[in-house]
JSON list of C-alpha atoms and ligand atoms in Angstrom, two decimals:
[
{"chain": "A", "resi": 74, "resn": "UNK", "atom": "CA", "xyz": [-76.11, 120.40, -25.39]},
{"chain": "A", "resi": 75, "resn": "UNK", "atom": "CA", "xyz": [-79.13, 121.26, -27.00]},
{"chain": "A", "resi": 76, "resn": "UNK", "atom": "CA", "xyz": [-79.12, 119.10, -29.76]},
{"chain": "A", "resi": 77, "resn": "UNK", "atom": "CA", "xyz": [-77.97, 116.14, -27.18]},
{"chain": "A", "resi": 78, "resn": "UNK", "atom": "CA", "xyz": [-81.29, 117.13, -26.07]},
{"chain": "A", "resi": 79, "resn": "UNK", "atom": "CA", "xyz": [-82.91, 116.68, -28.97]},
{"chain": "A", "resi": 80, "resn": "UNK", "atom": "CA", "xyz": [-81.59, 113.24, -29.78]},
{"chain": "A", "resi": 81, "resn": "UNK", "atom": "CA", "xyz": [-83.24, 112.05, -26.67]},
{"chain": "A", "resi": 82, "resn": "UNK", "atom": "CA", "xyz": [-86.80, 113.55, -27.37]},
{"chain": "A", "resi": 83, "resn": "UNK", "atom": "CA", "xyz": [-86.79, 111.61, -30.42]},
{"chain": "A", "resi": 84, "resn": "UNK", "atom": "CA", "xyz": [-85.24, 108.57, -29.42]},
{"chain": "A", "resi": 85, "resn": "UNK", "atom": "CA", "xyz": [-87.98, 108.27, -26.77]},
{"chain": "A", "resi": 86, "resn": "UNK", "atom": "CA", "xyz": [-90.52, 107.78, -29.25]},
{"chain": "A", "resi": 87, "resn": "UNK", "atom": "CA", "xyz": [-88.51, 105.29, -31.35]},
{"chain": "A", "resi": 88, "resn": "UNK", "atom": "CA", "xyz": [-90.07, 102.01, -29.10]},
{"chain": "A", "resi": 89, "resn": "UNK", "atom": "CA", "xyz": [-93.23, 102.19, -31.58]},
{"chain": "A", "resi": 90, "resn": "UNK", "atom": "CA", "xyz": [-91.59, 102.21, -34.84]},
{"chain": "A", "resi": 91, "resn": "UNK", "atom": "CA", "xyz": [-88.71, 99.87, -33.57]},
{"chain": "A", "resi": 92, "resn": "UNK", "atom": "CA", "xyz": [-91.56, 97.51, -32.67]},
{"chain": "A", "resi": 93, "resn": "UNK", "atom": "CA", "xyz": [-92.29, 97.02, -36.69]},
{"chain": "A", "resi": 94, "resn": "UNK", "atom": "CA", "xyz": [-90.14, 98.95, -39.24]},
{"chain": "A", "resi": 95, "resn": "UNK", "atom": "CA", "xyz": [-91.59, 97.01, -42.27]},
{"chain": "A", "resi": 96, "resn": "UNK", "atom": "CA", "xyz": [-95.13, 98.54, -41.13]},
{"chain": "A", "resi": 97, "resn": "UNK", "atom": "CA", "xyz": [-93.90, 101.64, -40.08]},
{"chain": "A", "resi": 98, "resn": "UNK", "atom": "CA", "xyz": [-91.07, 102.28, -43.01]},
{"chain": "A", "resi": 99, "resn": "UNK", "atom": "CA", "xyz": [-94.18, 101.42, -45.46]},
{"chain": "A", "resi": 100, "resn": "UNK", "atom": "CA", "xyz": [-95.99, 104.09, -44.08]},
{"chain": "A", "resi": 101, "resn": "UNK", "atom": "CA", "xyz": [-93.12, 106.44, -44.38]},
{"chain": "A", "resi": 102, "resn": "UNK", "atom": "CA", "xyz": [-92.30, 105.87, -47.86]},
{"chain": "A", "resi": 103, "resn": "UNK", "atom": "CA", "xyz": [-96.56, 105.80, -49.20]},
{"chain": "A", "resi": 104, "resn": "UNK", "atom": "CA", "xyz": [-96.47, 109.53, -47.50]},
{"chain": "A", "resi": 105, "resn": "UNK", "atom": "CA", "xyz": [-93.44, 110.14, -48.78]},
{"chain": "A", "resi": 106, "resn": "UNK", "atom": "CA", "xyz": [-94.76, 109.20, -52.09]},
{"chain": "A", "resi": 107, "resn": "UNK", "atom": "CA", "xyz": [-98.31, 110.37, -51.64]},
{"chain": "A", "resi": 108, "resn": "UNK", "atom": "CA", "xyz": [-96.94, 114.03, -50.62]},
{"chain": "A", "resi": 109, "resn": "UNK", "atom": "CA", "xyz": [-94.25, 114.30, -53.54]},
{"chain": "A", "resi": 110, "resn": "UNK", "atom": "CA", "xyz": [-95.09, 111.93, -55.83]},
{"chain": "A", "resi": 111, "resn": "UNK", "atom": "CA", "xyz": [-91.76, 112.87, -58.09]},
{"chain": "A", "resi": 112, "resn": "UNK", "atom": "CA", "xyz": [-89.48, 110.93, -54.90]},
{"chain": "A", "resi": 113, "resn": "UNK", "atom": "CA", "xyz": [-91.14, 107.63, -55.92]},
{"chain": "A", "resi": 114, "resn": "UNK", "atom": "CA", "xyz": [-89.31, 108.14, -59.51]},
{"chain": "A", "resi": 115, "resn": "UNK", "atom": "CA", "xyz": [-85.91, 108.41, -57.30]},
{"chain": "A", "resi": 116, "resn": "UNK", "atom": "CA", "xyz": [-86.50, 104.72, -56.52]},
{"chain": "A", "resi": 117, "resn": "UNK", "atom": "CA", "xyz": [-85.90, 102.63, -60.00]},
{"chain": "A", "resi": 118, "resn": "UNK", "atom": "CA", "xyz": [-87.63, 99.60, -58.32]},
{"chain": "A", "resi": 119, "resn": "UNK", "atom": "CA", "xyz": [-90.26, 101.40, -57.12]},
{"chain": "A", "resi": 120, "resn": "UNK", "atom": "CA", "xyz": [-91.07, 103.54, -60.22]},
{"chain": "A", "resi": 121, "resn": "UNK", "atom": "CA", "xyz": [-93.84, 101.11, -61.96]},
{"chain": "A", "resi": 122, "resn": "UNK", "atom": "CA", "xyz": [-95.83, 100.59, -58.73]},
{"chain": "A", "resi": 123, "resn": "UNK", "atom": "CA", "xyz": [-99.46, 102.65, -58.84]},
{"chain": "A", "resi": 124, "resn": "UNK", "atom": "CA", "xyz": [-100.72, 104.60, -55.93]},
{"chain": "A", "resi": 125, "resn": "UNK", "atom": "CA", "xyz": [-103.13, 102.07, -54.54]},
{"chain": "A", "resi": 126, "resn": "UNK", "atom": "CA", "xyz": [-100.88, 98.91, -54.78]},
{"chain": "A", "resi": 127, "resn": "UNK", "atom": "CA", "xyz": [-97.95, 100.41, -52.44]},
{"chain": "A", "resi": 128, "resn": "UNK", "atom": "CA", "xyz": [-99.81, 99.82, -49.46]},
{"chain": "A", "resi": 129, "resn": "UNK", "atom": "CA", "xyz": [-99.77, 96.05, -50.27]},
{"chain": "A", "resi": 130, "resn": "UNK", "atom": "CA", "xyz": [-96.15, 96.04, -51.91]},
{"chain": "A", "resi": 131, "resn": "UNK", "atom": "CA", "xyz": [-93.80, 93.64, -50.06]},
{"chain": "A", "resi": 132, "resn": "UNK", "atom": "CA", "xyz": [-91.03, 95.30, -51.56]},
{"chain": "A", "resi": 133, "resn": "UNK", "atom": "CA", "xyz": [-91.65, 98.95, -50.36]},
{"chain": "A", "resi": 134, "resn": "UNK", "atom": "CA", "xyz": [-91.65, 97.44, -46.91]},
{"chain": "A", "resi": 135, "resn": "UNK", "atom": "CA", "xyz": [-88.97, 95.96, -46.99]},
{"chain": "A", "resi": 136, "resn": "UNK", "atom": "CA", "xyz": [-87.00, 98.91, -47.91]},
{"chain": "A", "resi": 137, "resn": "UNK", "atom": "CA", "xyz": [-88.87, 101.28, -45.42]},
{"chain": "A", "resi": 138, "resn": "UNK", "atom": "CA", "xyz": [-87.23, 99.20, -42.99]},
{"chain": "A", "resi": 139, "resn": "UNK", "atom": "CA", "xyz": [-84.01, 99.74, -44.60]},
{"chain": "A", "resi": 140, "resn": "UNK", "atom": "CA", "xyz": [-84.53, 103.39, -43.97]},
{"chain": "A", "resi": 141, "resn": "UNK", "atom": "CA", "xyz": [-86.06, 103.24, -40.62]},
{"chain": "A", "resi": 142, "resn": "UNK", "atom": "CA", "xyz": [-83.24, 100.92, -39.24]},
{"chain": "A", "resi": 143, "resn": "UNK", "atom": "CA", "xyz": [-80.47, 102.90, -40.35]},
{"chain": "A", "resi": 144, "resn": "UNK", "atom": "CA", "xyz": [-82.44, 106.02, -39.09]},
{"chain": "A", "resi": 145, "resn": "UNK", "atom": "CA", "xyz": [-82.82, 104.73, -35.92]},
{"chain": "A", "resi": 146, "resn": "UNK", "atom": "CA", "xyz": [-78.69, 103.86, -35.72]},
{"chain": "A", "resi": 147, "resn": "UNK", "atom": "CA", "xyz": [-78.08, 107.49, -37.01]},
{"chain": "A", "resi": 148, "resn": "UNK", "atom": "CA", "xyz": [-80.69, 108.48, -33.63]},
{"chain": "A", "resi": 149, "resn": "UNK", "atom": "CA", "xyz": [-78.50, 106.03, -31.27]},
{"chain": "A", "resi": 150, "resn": "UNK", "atom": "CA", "xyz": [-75.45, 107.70, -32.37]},
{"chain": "A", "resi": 151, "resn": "UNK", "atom": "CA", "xyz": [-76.45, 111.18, -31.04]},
{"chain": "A", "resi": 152, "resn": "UNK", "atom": "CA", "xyz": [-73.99, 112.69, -33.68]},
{"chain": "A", "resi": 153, "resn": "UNK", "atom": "CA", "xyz": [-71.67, 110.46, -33.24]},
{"chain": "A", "resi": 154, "resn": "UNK", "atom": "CA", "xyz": [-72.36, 109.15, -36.81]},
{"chain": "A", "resi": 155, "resn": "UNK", "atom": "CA", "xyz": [-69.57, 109.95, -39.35]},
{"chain": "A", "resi": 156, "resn": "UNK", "atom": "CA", "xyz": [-69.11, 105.87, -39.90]},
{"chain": "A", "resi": 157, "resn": "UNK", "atom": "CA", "xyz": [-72.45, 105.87, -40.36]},
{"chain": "A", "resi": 158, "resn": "UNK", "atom": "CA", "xyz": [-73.15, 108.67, -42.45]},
{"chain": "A", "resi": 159, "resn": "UNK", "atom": "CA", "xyz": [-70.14, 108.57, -44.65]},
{"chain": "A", "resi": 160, "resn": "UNK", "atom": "CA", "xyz": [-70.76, 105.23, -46.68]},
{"chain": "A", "resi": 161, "resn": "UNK", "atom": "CA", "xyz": [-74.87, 107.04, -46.44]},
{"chain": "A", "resi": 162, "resn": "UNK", "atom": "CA", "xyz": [-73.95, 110.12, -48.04]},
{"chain": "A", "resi": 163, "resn": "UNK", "atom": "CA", "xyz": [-71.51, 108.91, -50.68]},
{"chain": "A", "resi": 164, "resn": "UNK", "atom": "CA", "xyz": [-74.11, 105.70, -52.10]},
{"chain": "A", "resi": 165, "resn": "UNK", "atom": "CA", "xyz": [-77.25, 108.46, -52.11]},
{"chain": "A", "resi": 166, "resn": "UNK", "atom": "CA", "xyz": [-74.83, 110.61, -53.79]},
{"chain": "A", "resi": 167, "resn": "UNK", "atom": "CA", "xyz": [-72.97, 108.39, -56.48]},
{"chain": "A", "resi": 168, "resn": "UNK", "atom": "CA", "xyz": [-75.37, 105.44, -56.91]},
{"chain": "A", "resi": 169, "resn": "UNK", "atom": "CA", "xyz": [-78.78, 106.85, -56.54]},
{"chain": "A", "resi": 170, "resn": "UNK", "atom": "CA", "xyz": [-77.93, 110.38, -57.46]},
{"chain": "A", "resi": 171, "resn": "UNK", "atom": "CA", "xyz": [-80.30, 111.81, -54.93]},
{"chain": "A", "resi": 172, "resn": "UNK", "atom": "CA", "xyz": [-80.39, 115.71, -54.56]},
{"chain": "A", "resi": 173, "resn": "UNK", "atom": "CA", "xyz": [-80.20, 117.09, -50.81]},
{"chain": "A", "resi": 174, "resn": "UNK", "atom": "CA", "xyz": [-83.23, 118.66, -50.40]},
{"chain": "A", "resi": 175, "resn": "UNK", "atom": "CA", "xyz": [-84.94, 115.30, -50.84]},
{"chain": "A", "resi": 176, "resn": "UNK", "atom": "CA", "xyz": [-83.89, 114.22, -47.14]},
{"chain": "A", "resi": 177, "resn": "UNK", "atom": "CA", "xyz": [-85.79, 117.51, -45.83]},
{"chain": "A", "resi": 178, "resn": "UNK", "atom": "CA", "xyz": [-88.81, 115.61, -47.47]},
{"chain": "A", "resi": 179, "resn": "UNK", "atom": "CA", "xyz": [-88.64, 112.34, -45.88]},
{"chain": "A", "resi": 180, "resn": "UNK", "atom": "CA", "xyz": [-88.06, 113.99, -42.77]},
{"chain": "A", "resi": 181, "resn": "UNK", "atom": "CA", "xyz": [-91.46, 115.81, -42.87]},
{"chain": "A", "resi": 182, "resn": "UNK", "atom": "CA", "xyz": [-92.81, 112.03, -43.60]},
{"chain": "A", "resi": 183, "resn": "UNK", "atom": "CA", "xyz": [-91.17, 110.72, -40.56]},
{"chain": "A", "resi": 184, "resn": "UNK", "atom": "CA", "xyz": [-92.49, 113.24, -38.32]},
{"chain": "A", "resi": 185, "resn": "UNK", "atom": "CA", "xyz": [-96.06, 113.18, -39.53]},
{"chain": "A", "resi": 186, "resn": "UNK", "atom": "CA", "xyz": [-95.76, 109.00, -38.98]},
{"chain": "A", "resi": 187, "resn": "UNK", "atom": "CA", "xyz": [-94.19, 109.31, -35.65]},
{"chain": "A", "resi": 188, "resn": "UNK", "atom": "CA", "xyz": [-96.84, 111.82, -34.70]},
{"chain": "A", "resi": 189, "resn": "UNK", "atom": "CA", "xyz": [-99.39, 109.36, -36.08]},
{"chain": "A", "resi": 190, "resn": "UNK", "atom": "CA", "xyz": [-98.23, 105.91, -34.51]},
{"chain": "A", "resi": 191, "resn": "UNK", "atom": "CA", "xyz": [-95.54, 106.84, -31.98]},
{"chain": "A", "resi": 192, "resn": "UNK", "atom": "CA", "xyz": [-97.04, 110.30, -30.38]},
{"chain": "A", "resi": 193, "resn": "UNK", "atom": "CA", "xyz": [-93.92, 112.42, -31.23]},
{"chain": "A", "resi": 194, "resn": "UNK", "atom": "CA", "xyz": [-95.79, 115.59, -29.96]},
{"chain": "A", "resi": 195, "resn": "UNK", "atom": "CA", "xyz": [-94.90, 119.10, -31.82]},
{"chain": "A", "resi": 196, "resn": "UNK", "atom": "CA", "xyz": [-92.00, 119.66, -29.72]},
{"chain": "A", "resi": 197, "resn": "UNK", "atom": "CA", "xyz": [-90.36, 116.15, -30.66]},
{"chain": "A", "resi": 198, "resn": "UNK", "atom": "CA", "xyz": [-90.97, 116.88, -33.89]},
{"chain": "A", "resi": 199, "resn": "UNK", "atom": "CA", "xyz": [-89.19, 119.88, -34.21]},
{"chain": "A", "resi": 200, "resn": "UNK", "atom": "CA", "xyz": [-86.30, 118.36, -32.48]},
{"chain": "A", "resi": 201, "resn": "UNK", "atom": "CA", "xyz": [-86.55, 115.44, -35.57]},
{"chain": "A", "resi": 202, "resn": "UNK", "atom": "CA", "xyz": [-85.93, 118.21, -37.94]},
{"chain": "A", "resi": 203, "resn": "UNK", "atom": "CA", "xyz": [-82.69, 119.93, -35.82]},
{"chain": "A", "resi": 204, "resn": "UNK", "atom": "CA", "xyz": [-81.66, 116.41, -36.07]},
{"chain": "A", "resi": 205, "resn": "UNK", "atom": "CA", "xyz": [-81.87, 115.81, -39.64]},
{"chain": "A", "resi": 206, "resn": "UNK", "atom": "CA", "xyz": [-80.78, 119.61, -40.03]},
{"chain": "A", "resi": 207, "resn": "UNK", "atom": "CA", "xyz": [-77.52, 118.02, -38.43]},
{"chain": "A", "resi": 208, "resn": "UNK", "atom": "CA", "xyz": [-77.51, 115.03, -40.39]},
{"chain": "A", "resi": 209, "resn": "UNK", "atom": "CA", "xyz": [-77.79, 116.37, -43.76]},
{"chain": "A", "resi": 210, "resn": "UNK", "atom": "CA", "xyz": [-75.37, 119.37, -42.76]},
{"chain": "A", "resi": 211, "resn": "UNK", "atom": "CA", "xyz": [-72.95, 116.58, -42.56]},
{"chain": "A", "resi": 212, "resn": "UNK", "atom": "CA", "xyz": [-73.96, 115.09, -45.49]},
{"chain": "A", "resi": 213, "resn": "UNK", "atom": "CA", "xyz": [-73.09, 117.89, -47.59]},
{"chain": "A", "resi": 214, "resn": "UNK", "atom": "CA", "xyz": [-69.88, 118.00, -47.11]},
{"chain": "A", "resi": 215, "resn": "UNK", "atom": "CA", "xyz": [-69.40, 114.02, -48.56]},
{"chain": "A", "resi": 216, "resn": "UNK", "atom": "CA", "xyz": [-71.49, 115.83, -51.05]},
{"chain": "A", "resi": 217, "resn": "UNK", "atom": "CA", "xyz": [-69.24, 117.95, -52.12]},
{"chain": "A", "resi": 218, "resn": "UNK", "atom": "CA", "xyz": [-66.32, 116.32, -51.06]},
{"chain": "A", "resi": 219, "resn": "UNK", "atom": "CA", "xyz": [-67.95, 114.24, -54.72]},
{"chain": "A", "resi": 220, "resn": "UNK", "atom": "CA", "xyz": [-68.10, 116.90, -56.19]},
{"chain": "A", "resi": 221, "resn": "UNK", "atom": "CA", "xyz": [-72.03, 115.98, -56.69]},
{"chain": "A", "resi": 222, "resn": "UNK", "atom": "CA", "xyz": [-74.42, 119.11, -56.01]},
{"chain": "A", "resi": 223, "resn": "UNK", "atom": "CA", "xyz": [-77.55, 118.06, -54.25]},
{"chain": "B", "resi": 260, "resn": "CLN", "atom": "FE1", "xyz": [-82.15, 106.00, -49.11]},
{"chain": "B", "resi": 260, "resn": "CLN", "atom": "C1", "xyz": [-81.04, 103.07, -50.49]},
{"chain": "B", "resi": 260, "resn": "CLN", "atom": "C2", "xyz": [-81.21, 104.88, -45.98]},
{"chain": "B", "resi": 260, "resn": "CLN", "atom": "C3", "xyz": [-83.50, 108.79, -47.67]},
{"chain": "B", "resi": 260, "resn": "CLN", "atom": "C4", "xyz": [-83.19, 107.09, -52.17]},
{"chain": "B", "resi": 260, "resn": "CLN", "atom": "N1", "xyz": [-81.31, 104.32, -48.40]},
{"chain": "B", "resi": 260, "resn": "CLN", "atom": "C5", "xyz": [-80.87, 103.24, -49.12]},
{"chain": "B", "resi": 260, "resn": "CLN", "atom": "C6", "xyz": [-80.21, 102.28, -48.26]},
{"chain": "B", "resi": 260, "resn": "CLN", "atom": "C7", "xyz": [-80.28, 102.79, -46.99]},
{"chain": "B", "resi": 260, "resn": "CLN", "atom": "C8", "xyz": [-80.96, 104.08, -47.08]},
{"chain": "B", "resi": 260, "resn": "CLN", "atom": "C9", "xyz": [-79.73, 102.17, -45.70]},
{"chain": "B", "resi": 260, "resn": "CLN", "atom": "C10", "xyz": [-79.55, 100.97, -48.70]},
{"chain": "B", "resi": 260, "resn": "CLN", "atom": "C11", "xyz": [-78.04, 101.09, -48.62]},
{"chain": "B", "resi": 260, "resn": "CLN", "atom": "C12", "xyz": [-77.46, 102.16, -49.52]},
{"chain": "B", "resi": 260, "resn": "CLN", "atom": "O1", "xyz": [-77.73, 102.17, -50.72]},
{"chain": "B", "resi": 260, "resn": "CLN", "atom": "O2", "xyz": [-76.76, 103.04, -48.98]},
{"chain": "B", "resi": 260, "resn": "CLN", "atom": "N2", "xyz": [-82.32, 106.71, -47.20]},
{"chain": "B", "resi": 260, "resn": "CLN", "atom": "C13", "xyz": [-81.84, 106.12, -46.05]},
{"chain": "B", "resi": 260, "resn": "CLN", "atom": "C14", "xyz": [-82.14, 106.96, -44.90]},
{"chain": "B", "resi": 260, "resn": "CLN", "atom": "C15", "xyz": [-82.78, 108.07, -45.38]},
{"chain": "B", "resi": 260, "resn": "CLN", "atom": "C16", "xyz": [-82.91, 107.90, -46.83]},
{"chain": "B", "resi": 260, "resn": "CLN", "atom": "C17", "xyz": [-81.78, 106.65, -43.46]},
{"chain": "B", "resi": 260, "resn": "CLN", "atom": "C18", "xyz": [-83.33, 109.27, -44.65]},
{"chain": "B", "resi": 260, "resn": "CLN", "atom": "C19", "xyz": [-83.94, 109.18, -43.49]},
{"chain": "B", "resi": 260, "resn": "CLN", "atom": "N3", "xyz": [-83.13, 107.67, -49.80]},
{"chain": "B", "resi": 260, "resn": "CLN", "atom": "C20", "xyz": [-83.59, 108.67, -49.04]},
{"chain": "B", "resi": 260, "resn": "CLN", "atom": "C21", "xyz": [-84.31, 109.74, -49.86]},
{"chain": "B", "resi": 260, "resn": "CLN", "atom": "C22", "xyz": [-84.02, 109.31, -51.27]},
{"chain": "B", "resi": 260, "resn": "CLN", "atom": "C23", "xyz": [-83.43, 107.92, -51.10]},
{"chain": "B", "resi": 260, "resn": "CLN", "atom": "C24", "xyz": [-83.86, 111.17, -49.57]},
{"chain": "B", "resi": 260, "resn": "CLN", "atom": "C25", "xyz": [-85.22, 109.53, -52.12]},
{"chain": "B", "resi": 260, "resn": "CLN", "atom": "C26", "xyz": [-86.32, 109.92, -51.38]},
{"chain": "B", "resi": 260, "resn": "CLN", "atom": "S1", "xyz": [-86.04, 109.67, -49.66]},
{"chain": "B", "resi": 260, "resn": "CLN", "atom": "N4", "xyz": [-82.13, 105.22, -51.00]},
{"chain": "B", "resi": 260, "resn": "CLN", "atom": "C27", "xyz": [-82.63, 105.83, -52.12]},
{"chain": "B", "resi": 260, "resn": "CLN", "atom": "C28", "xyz": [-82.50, 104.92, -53.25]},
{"chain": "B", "resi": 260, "resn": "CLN", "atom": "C29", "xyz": [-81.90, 103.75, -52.75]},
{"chain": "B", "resi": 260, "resn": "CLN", "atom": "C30", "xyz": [-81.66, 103.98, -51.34]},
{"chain": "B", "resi": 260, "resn": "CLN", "atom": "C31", "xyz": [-82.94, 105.21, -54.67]},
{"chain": "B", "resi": 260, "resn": "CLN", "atom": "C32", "xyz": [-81.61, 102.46, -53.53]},
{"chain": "B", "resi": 260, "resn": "CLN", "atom": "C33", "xyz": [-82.85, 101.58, -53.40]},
{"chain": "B", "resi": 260, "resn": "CLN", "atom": "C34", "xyz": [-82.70, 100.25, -54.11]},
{"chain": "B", "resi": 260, "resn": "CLN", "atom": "O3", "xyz": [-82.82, 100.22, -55.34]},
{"chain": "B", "resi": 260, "resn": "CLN", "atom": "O4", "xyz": [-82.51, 99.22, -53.44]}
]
């Protein structure tokens, strides 16, 4: 299908940010930050940190390659990923209270650092974002299933 399709594109390109998610999940999260600096207040632990030190933060590393890692099992799972997604959906919904439209955010990040370090061209990049349009699609409906509105 065409989204099968799409799962591949990406997946090709993962090799680079596999290589070092610490590195590469930094990077994702400073953009994220540096592009919509309200997302850093989503992150309690991250809130105090000023713009020049999260380069050098051990801690934002470490959780960019939470994110990365679990992105890259959402990728392998070509849709597959209700097991995946479920326990996902229901923590970012319940625990960190984390409105929807935030994902469509990170997902910009993610293709602007997999352009950067792991030449997703324009085409891969659009496939990213039918991806995460799939992912988050699915998301919603734990979302509401909670009865939280993101
Ligand atoms: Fe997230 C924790 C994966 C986007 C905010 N996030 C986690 C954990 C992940 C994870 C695994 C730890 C386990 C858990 O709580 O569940 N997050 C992802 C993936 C994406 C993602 C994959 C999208 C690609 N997360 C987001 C944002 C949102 C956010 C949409 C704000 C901006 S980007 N996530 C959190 C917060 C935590 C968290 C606040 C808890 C962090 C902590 O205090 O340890």
């Amino acid at each position: 299908s065409l989204i099968m399709g799409d799962f591949d594109l990406v997946l090709k390109c993962w090799g680079p940010i596999e290589a070092d998610y610490p590195k590469n999940g930094a990077l994702v999260l400073i953009r994220l930050f540096t592009d919509h600096p309200e997302t850093q207040k989503l992150f309690p632990k991250f809130v105090g940190i000023a713009k020049g030190d999260l380069a050098g933060n051990a801690a934002v590393a470490a959780h960019g390659a939470v994110v990365l890692k679990k992105l890259g099992e959402l990728l392998k799972a070509k849709g597959d990923h209700a097991a995946i997604l479920k326990p996902l959906a229901t923590s970012h919904a319940k625990e960190h209270k984390i409105p929807l439209k935030n994902f469509k955010l990170i997902t910009d990040a993610v293709c602007k650092v997999m352009g950067e370090k792991a030449a997703l061209d324009a085409a891969g990049q659009d496939a990213l974002r039918r991806v995460m349009g799939v992912v988050v699609a699915d998301m919603e409906k734990t979302y509401k299933e909670l009865g939280f509105v993101g």
